[in-house]
Coordinates of C-alpha atoms and ligand atoms in Angstrom, one line a residue:
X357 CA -22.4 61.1 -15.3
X358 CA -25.3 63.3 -15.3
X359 CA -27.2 63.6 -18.3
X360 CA -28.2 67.6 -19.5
X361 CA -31.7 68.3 -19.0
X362 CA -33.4 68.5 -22.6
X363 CA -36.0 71.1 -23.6
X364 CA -38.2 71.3 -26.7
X365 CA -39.7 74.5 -27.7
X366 CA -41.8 74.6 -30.2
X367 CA -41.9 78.4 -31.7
X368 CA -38.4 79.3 -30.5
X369 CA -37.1 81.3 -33.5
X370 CA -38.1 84.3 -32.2
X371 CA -39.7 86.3 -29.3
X372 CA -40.1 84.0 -25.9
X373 CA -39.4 81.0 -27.2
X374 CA -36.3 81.7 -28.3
X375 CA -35.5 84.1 -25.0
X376 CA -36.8 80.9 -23.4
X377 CA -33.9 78.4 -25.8
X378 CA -31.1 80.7 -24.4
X379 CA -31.4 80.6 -20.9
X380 CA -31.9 77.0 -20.9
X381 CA -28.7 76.8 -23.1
X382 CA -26.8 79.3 -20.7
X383 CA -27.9 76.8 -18.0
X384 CA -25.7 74.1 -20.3
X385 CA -29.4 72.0 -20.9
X386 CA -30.0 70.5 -24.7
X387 CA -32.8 72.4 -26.4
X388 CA -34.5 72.3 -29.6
X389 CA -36.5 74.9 -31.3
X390 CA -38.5 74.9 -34.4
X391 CA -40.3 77.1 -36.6
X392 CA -41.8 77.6 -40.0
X393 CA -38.5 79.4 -41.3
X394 CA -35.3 78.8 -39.4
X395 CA -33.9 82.2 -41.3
X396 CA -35.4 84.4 -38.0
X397 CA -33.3 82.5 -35.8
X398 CA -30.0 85.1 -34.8
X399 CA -27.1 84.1 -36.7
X400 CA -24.4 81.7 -35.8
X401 CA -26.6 80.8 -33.3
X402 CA -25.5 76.9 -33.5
X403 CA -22.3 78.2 -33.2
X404 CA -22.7 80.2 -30.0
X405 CA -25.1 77.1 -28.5
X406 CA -23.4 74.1 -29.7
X407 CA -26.3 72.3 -27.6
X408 CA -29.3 73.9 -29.9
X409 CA -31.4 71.7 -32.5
X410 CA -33.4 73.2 -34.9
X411 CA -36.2 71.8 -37.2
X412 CA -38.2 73.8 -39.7
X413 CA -41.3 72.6 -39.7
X414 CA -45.2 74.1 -39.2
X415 CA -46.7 72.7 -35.9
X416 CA -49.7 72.4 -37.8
X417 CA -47.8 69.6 -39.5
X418 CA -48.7 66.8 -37.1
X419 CA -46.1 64.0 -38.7
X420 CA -43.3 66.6 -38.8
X421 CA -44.0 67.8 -35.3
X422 CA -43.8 64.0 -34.1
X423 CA -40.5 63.3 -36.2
X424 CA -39.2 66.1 -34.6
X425 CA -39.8 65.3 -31.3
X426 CA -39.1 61.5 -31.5
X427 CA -35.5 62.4 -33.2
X428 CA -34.7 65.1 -30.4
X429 CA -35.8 62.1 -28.0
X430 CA -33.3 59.8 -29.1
X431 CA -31.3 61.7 -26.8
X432 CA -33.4 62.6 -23.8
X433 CA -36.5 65.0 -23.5
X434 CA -37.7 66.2 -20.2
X435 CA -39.4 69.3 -20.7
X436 CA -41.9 70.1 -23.8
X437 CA -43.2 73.8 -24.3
X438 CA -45.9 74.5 -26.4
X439 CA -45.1 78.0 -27.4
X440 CA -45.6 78.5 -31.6
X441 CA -48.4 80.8 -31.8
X442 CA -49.9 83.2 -34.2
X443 CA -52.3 86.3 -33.5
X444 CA -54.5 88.9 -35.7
X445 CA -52.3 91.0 -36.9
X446 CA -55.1 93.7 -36.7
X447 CA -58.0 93.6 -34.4
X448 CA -60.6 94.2 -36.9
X449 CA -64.4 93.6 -35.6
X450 CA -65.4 91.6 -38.5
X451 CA -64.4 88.6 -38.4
X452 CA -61.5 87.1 -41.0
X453 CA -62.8 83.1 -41.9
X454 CA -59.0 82.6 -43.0
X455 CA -57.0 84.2 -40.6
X456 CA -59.4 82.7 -37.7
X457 CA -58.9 79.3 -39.1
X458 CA -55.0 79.6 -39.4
X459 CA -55.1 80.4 -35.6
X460 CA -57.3 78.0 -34.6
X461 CA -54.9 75.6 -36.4
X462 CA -51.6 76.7 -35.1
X463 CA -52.8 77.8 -31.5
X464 CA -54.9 74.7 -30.9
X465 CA -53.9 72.1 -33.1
X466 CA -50.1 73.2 -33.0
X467 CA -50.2 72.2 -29.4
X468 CA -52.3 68.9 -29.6
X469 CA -49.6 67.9 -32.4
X470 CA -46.8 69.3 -30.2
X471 CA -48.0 67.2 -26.8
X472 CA -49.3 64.0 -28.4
X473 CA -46.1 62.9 -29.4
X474 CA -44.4 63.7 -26.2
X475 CA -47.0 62.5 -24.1
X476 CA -46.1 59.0 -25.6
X477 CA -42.5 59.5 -24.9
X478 CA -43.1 60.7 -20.9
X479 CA -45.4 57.4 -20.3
X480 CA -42.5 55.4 -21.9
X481 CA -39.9 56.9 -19.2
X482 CA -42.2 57.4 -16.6
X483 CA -42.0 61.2 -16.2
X484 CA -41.8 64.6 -18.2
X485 CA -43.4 68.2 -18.4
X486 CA -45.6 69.4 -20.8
X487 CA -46.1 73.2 -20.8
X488 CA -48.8 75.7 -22.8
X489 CA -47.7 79.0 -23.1
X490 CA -51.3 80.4 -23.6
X491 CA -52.5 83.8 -22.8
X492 CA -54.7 85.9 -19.8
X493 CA -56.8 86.6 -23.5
X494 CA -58.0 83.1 -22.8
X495 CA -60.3 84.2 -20.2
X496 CA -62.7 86.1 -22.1
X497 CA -63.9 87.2 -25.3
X498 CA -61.9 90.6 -26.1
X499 CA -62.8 92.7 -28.9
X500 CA -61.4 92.0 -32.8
X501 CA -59.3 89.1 -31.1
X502 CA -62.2 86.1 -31.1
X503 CA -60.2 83.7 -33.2
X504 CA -57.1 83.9 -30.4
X505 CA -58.9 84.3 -27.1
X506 CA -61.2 80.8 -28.3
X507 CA -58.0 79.2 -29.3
X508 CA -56.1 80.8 -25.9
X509 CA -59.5 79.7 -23.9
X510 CA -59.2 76.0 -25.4
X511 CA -55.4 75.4 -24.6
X512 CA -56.3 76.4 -20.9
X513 CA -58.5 74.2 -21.0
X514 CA -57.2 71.7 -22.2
X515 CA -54.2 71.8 -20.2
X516 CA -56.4 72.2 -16.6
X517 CA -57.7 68.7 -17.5
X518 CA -54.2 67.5 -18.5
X519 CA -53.4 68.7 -15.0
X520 CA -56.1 66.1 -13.1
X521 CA -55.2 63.6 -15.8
X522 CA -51.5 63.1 -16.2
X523 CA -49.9 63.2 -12.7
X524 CA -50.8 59.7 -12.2
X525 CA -48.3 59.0 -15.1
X526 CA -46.1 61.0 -13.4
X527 CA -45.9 64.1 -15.9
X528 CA -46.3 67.6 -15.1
X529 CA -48.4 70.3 -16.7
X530 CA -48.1 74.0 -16.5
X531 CA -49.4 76.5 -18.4
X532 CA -48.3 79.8 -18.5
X533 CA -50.5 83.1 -19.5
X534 CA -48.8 86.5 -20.1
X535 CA -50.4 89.5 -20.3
X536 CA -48.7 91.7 -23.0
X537 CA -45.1 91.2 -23.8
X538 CA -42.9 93.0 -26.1
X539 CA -42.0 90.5 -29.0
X540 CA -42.7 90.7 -32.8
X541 CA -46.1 89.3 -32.0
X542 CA -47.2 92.4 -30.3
X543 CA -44.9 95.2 -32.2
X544 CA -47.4 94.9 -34.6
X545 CA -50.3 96.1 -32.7
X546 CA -51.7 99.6 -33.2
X547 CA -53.6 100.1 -30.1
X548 CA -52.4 100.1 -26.6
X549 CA -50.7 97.3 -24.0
X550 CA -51.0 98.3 -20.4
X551 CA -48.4 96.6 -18.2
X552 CA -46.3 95.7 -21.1
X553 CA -43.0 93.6 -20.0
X554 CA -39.3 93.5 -21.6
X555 CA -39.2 89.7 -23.5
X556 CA -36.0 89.2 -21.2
X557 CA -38.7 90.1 -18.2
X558 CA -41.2 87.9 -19.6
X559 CA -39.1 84.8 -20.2
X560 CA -37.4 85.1 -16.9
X561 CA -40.9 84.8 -15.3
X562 CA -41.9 82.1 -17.2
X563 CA -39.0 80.2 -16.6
X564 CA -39.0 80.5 -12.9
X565 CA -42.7 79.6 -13.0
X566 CA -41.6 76.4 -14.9
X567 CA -38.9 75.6 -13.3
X568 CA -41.0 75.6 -10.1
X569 CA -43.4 73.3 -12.2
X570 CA -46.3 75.6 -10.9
X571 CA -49.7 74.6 -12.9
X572 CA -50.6 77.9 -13.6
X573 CA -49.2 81.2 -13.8
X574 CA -51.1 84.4 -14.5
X575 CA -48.9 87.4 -15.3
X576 CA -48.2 90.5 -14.6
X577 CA -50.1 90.3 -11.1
X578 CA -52.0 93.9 -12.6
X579 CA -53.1 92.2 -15.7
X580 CA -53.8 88.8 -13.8
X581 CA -56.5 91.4 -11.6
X582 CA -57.7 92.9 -14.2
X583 CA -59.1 89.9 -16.1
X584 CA -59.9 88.1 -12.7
X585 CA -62.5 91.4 -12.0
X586 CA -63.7 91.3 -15.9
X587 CA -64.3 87.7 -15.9
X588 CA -66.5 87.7 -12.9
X589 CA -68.7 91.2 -13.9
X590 CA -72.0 90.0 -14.7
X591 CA -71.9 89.5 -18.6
X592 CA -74.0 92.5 -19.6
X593 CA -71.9 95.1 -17.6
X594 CA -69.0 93.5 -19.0
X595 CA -70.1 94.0 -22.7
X596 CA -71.0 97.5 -21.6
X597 CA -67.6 98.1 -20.3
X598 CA -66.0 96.6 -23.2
X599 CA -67.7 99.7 -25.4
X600 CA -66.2 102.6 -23.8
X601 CA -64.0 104.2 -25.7
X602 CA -61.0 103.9 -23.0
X603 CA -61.4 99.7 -23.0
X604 CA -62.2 99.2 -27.1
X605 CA -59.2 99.5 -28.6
X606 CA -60.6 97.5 -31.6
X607 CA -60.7 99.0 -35.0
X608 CA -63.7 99.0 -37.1
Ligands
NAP582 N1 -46.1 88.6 -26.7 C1 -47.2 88.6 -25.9 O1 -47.7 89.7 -25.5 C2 -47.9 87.3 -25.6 C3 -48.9 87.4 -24.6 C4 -49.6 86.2 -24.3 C5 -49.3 85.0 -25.0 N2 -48.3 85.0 -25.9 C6 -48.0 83.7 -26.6 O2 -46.7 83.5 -26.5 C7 -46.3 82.6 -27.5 C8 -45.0 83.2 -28.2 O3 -45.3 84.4 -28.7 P1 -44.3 85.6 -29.0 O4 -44.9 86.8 -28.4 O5 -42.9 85.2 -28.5 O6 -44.4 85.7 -30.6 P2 -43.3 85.7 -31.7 O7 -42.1 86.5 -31.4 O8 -44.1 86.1 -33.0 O9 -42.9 84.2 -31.8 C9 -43.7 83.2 -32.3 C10 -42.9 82.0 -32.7 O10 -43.8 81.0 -33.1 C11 -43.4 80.5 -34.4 N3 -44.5 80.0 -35.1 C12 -45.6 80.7 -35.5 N4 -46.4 79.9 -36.2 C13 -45.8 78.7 -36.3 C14 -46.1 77.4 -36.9 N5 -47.3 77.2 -37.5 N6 -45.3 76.4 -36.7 C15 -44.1 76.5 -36.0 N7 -43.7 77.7 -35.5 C16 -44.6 78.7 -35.6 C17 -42.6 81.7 -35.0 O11 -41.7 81.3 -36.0 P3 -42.1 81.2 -37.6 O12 -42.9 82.4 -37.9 O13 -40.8 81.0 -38.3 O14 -42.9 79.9 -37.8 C18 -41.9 82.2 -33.8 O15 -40.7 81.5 -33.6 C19 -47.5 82.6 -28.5 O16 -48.2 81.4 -28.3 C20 -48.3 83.7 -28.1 O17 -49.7 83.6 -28.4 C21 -47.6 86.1 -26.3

């Protein structure tokens, strides 16, 4: 008999991740989500996806992420997708020690603790798919966000030397980076999001780009531009850019 694909996504409550959960599930694949408080997932949603798991746990919690992952395992894991992930609420320029620290944890560290478990798993079987949902704001240094675009920056990272590294295991890596989506991540901000996508447009994208296991995928093609141009300006006409009015949408 063939055995249901199984999916772990970390972060799935809410927003992509759980867009993400239920078109795996309507695809009639296992999946398990997780997040800090299971109460924001949609009601009687084990009851309309008899296939979902759910753990409430912090990714910044390395045991629980790897108990988590190892009990899911029992009965098959295929594809892990690094997806938790917190922002600043608001972009203000001066710095937050706290709040930068709680992102570095959960956006860097979340993902370390998400992939180091799995990893072991994958070499075990001999194959498996570890994917970073991380951000175009990886790229460069945007204004009031320096916490998230470092964390965004090291998961890229991270991931592009996963990428040389782990094929010869036989595991895949992709990592994903969106441009601006509309979840509850972003519905927060006060300032505005060009090329903003649906979350059903967003997770449909990201799905066929992991489906296709493609290593990379920048998104919206406009935003993907934009930050491709930015990234290459010379550095001091790129912070003179970044202080017209029209491109800092940063608060004081
Ligand atoms: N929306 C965008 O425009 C956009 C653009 C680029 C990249 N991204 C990235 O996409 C990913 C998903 O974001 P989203 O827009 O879907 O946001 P979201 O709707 O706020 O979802 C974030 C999810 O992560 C979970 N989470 C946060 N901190 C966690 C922790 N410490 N441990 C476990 N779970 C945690 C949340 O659940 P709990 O709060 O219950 O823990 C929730 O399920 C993030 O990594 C984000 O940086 C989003």
């Amino acid at each position: 008999m063939l055995r249901m694909k199984s999916y772990f996504i970390t972060g799935g409550t809410t927003g992509l991740g759980w867009e993400l959960a239920q078109s795996y599930l309507r695809q009639g694949a296992r999946v398990a989500v997780c997040g800090r408080n299971l109460s924001k997932l949609t009601a009687n949603a084990h009851d309309r996806y008899p296939h979902l798991k759910s753990y409430e746990l912090s990714v910044t919690n390395k045991e629980a992420m790897a108990k988590a992952i190892e009990d899911f395992a029992k009965e098959g894991l295929d594809v892990v997708i690094a997806n938790a992930g917190i922002s600043h609420g608001s972009k203000s320029k001066w710095p937050d020690g706290d709040v930068s620290r709680s992102i570095i944890e959960t956006n860097v560290l979340g993902v370390l603790n998400t992939f180091t478990p799995a990893l072991e798993i994958f070499k075990e079987k001999g194959s498996g798919h570890i994917v970073a949902i991380a951000s175009v704001a990886g790229f460069i240094g945007l204004p009031g966000a320096s916490a998230y675009c470092a964390s965004k920056g090291a998961v890229i990272q991270m991931c592009e030397s996963y990428a040389l590294d782990l094929p010869r295991w036989n595991i895949d890596v992709t990592t994903i980076c969106p441009g601006f989506i509309d979840t509850p991540l972003t519905q927060k901000n006060d300032h505005s999001m060009p090329f903003l996508l649906s979350c059903e447009e967003g997770a449909k994208r990201i799905k066929k780009a992991i489906d296709k296991k493609k290593v990379l995928y920048v998104f919206p093609w406009q935003m993907a531009l934009a930050i491709h141009v930015l990234r290459r300006l010379p550095r001091f006409l790129y912070r003179r850019f970044m202080k017209l009015p029209f491109a800092d949408y940063s608060k004081c």
